[in-house]
Short mmCIF file of C-alpha atoms in Angstrom, two decimals:
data_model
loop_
_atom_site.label_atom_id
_atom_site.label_comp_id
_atom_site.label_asym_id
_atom_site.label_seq_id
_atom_site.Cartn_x
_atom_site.Cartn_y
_atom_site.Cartn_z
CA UNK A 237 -20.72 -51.70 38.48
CA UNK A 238 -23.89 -52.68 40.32
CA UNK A 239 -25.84 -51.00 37.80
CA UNK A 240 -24.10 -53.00 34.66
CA UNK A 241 -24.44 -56.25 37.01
CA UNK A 242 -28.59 -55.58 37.49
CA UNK A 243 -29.75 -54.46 34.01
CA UNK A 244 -27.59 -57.26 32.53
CA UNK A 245 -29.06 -60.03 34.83
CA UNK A 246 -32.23 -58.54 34.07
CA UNK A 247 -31.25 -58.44 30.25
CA UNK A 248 -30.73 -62.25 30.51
CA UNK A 249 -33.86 -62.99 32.32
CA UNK A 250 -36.22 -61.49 29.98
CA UNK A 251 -34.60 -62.68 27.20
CA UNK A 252 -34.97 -66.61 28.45
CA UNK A 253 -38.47 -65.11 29.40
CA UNK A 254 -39.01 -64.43 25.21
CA UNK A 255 -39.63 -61.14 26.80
CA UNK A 256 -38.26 -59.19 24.05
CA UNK A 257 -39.48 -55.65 24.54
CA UNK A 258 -37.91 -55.86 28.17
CA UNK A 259 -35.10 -57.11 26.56
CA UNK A 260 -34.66 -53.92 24.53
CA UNK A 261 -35.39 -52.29 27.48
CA UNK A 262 -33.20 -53.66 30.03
CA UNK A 263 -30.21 -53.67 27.80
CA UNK A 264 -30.02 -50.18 26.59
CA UNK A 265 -29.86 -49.54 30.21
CA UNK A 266 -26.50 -51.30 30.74
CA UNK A 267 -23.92 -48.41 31.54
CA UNK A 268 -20.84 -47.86 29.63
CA UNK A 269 -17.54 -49.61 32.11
CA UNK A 270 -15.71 -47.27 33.81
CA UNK A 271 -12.95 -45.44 32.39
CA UNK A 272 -9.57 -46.08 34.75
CA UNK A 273 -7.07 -43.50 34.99
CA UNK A 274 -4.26 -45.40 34.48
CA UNK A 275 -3.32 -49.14 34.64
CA UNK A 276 -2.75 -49.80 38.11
CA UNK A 277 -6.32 -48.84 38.78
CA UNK A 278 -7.26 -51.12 36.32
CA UNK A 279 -5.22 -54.02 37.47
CA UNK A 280 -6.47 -53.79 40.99
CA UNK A 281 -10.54 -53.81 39.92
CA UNK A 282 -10.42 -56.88 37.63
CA UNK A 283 -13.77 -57.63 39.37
CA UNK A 284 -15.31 -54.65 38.34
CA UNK A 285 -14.13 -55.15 34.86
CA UNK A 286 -15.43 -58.82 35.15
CA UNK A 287 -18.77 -57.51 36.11
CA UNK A 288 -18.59 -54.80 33.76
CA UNK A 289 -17.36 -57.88 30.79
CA UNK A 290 -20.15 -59.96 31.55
CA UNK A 291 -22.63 -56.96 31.58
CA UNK A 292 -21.46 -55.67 28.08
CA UNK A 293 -21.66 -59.12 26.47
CA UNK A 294 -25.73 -59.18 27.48
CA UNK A 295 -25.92 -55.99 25.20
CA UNK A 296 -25.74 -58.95 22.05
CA UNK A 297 -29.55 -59.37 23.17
CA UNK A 298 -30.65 -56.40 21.85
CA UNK A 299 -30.31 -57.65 18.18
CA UNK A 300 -30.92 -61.19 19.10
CA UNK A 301 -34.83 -59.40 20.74
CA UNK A 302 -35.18 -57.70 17.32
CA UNK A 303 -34.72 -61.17 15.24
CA UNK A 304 -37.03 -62.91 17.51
CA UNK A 305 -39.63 -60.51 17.16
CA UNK A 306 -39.16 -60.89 13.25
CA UNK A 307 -37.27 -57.67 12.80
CA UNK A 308 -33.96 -59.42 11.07
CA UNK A 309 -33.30 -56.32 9.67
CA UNK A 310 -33.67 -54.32 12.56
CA UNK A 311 -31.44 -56.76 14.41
CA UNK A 312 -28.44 -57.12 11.95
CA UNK A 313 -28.38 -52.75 11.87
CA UNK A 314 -28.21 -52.74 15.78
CA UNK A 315 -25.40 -55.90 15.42
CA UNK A 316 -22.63 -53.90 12.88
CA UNK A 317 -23.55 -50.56 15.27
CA UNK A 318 -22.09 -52.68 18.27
CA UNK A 319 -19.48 -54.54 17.17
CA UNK A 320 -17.98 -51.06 14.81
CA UNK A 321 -18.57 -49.04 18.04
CA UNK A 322 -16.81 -52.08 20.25
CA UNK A 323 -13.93 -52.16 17.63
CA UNK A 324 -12.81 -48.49 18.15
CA UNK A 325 -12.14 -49.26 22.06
CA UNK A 326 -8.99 -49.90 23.32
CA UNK A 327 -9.22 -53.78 23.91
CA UNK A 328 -11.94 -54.68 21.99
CA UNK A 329 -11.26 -58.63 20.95
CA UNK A 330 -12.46 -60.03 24.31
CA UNK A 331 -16.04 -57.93 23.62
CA UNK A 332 -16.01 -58.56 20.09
CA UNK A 333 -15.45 -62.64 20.88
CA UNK A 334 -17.76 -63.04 23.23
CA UNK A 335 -20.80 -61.51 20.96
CA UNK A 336 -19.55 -63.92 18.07
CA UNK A 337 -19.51 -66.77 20.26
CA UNK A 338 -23.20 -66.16 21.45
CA UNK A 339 -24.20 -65.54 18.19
CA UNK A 340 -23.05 -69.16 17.48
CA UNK A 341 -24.92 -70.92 20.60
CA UNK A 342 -27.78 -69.15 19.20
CA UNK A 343 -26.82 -69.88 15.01
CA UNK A 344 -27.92 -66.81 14.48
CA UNK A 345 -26.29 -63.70 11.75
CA UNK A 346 -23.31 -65.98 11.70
CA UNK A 347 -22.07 -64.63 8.74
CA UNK A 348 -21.22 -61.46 10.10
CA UNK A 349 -20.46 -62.75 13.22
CA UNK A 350 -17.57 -64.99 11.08
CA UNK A 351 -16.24 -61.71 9.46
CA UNK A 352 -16.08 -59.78 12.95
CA UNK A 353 -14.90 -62.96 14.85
CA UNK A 354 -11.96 -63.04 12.09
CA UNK A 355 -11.41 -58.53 13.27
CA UNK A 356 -10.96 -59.97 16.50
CA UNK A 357 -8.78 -62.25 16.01
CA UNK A 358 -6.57 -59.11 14.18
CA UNK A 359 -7.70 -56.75 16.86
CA UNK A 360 -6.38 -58.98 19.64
CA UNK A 361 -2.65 -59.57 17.70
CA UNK A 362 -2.59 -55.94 16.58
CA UNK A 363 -3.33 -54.92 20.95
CA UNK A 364 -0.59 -57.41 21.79
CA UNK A 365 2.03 -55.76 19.62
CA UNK A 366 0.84 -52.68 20.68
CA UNK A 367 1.24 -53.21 24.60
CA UNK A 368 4.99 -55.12 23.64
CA UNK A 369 5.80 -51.41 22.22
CA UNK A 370 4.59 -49.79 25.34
CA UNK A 371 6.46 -51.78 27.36
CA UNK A 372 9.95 -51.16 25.79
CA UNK A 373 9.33 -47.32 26.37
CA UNK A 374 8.26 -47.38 30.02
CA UNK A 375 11.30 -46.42 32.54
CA UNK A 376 9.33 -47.40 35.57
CA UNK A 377 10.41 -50.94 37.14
CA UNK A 378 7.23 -51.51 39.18
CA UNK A 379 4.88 -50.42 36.42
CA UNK A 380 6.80 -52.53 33.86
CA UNK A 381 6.59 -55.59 35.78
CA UNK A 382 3.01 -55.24 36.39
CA UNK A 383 2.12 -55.15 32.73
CA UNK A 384 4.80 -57.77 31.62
CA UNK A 385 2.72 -59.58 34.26
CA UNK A 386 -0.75 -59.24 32.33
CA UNK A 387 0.87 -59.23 29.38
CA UNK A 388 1.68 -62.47 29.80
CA UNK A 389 -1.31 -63.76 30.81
CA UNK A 390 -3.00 -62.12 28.00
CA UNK A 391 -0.65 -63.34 25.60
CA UNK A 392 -1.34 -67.01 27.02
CA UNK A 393 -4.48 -67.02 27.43
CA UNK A 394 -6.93 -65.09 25.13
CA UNK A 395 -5.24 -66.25 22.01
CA UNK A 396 -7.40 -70.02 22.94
CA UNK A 397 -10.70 -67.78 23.32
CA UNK A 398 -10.16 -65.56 20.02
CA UNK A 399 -8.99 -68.00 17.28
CA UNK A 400 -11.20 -70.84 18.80
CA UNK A 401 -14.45 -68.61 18.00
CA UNK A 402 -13.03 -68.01 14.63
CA UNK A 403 -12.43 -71.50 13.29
CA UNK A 404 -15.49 -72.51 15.23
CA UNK A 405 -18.05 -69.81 13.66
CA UNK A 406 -15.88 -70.58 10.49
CA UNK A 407 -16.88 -74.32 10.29
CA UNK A 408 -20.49 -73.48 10.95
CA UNK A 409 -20.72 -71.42 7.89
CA UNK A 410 -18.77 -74.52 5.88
CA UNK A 411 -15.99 -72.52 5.55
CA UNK A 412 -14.00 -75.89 6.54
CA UNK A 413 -10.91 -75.27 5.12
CA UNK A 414 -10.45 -72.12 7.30
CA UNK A 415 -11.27 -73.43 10.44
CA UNK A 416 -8.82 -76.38 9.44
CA UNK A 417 -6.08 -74.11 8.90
CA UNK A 418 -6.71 -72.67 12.66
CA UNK A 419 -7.64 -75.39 14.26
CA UNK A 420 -3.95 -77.21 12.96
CA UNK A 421 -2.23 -73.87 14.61
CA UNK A 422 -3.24 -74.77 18.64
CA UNK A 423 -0.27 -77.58 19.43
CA UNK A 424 1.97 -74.17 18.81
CA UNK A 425 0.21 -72.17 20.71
CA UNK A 426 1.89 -70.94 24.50
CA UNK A 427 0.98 -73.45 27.28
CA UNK A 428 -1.14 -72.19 29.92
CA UNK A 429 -4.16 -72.70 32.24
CA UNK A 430 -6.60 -72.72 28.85
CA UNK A 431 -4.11 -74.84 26.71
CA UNK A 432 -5.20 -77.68 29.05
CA UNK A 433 -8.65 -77.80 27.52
CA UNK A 434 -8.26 -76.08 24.14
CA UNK A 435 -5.70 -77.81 22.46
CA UNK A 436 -7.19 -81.47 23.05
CA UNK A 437 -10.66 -79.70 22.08
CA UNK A 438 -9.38 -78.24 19.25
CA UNK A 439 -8.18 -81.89 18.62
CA UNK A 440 -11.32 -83.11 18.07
CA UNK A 441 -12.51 -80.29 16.55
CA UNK A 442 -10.09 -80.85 14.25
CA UNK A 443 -11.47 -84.59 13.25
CA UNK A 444 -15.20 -83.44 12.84
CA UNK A 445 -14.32 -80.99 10.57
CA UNK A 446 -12.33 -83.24 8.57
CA UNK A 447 -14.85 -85.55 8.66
CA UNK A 448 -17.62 -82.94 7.78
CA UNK A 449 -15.69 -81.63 5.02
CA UNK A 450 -15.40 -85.10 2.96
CA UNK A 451 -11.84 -85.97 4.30
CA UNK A 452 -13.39 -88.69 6.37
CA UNK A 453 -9.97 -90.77 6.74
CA UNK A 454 -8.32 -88.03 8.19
CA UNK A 455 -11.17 -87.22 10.60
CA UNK A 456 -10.75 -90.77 11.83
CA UNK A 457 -7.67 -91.05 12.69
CA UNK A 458 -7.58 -88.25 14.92
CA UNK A 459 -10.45 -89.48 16.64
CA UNK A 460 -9.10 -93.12 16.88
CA UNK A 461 -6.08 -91.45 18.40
CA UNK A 462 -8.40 -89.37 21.03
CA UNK A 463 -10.02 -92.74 21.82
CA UNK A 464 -6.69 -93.78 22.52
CA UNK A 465 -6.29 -91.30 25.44
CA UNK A 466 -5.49 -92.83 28.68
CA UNK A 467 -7.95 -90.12 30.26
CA UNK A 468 -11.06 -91.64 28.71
CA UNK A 469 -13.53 -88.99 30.44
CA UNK A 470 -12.32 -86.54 28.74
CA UNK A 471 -12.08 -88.26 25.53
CA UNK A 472 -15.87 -89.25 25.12
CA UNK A 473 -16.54 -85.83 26.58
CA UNK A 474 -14.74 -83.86 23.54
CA UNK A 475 -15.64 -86.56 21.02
CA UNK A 476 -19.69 -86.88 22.04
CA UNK A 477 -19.95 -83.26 22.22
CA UNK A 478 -18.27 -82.81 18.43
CA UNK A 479 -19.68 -85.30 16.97
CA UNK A 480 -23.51 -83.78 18.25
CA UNK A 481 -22.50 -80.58 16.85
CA UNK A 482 -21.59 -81.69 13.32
CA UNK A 483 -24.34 -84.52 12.99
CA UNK A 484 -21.44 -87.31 12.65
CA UNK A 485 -20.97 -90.67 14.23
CA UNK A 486 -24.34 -91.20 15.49
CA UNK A 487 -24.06 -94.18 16.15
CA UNK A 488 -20.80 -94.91 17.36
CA UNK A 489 -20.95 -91.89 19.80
CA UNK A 490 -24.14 -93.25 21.25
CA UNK A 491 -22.25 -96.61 21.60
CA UNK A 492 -19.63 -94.91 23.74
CA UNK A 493 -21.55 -92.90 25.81
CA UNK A 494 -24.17 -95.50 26.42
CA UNK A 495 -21.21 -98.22 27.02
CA UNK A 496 -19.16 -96.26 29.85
CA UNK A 497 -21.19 -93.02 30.82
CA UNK A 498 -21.95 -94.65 34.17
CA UNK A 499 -17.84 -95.57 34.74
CA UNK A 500 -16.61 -92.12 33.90
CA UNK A 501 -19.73 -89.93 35.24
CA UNK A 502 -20.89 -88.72 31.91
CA UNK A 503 -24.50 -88.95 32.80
CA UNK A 504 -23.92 -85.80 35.69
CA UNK A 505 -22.69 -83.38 33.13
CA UNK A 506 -25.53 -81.10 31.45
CA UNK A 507 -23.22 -80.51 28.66
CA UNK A 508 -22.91 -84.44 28.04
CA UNK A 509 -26.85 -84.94 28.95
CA UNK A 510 -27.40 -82.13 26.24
CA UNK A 511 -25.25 -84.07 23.59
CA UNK A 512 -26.73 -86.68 24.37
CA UNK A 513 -29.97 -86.04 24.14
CA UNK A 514 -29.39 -84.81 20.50
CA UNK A 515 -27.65 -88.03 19.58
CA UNK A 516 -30.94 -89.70 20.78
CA UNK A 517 -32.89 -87.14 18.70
CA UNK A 518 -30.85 -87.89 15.67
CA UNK A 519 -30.82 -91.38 15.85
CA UNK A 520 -34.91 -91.44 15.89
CA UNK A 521 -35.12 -92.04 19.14
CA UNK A 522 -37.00 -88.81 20.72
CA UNK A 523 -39.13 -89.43 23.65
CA UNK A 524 -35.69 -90.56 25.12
CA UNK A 525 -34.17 -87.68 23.82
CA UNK A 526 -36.95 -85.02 25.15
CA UNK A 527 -36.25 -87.22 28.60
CA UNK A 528 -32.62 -86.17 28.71
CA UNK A 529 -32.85 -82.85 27.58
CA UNK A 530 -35.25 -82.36 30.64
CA UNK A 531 -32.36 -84.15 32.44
CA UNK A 532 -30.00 -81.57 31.49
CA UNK A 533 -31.81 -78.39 31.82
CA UNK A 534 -32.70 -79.36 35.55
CA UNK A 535 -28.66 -78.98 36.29
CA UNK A 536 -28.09 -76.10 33.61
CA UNK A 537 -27.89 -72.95 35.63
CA UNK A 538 -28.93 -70.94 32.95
CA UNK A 539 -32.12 -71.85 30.48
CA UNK A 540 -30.13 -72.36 27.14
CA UNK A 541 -31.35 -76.17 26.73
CA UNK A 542 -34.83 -75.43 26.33
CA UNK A 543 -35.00 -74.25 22.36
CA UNK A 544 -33.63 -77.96 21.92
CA UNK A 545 -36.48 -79.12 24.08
CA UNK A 546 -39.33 -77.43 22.49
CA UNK A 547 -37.53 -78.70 18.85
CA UNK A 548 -37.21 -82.34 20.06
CA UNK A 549 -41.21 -81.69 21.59
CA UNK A 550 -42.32 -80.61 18.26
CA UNK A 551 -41.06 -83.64 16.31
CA UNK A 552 -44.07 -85.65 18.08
CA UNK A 553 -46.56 -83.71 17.28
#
């Protein structure tokens, strides 16, 4: 566990470094997790398998080192090898999301990162069944009820993660319609911790992509009814971030930050300072912009601002 936790740390480092041959390095060094006996081992190191989770996604860097060193190629035959090698584990969805969502931060080989986002989704519905059929064939009480128990909490909880990626990835690749149809599914999906900031994401998710896709009067509404929310913070915060991503409602998203980011504390949130920032950029205005990007990369634990900066940096040159 130590060992996964150090070379992946170190994977991450030298990647925001544009260290690329330590990259390839570091993360070919990452050990495979632990194999546990049997579940209740399992159950009782979920910090190991955090560790270990967090390690394994850093092993995405290896292809993202090879495109950055202009080996596309290179990078897209190392990609397939770890996701078809991922999607013969056991529980592979969780892996298999968390590579297609960082291939998305990063818009990079997102059309095979749609396809395998899409086997995840299947992968993680296909594991569920499976564990409901192990379930009704255990005669143990105590081990039942431990795996009803995180079950459950799969069952709740991933599902947000999984289809979320999809429809998201989906959209980026103007495959609108799909992430429509997915994005209409989260009010029936099982309440839980994540449902709380899913679902009204998903919302205005939802209106962008309506928007994006030409069915403007339908985006609107949606976002005139998440404008309507009496919890305004998080209402600019969903629709300022959306409408950054998808290039729409410039304007009027600059208007409502600008008018009440002060009264609901927008202006302390990188994630807001970062939308922001490209808002500015897109409306022309980018030594502001480059000025809030800095903002937001001073409270961003982790470097991921910066290719925005440098872009924003090289439009004044």
């Amino acid at each position: 566990v130590q060992k996964a936790r150090i070379y992946g740390q170190l994977t991450l480092h030298h990647f925001y470094a544009k260290e690329y041959d330590k990259v390839i390095e570091y993360v070919q060094m990452i050990p495979e997790p632990k194999k546990y006996e049997n579940h209740k081992d399992a159950y009782n190191n979920r910090r190991d398998n955090l560790i270990n989770y967090k390690a394994l996604i850093n092993r995405i860097y290896l292809p993202f080192a090879y495109y950055y060193m202009g080996e596309e190629d290179r990078g897209r035959e190392e990609l397939i090898k770890l996701f078809e090698n991922t999607a013969k584990e056991e529980t592979p969805s969780s892996i298999l999301e968390g590579w297609c969502g960082t291939c998305l931060r990063y818009d990079i080989f997102l059309k095979e990162a749609e396809e395998w986002a899409g086997k995840a989704v299947e992968l993680y519905y296909k594991g569920i069944d499976e564990k409901k059929e192990e379930l009704r064939n255990l005669t143990d009480d105590e081990e039942r009820k431990e795996k009803e128990t995180v079950l459950k909490l799969v069952e709740n909880e991933m599902c947000y993660y999984v289809l979320f990626t999809h429809a998201h990835i989906a959209s980026y690749n103007g495959n609108y319609e799909t992430a429509i149809e997915i994005w209409k599914r989260f009010p029936e999906l099982p309440e839980g911790s994540n449902a709380k900031s899913y679902k009204p994401r998903a919302k205005a998710y939802l209106g962008a992509v309506y928007i994006k896709s030409g069915k403007v009067k339908d985006g609107e509404k949606i976002f005139e009814e998440i404008l309507n929310w009496e919890d305004k913070r998080n209402a600019y915060f969903y629709l300022i971030m959306v409408c950054n991503e998808y290039k729409i409602k410039i304007k009027e998203a600059l208007e409502w930050i600008e008018n009440d980011m002060e009264e609901y504390g927008l202006g302390k949130i990188c994630w807001i300072m970062d939308a922001y920032a490209g808002l500015l950029f897109e409306n022309g205005e980018v030594e502001k912009a480059i000025e809030w990007e800095e903002k937001a990369i001073e409270q961003m634990q982790y470097n991921i601002f910066s290719r925005n900066l440098e872009r924003f940096k090289a439009a004044l040159k």
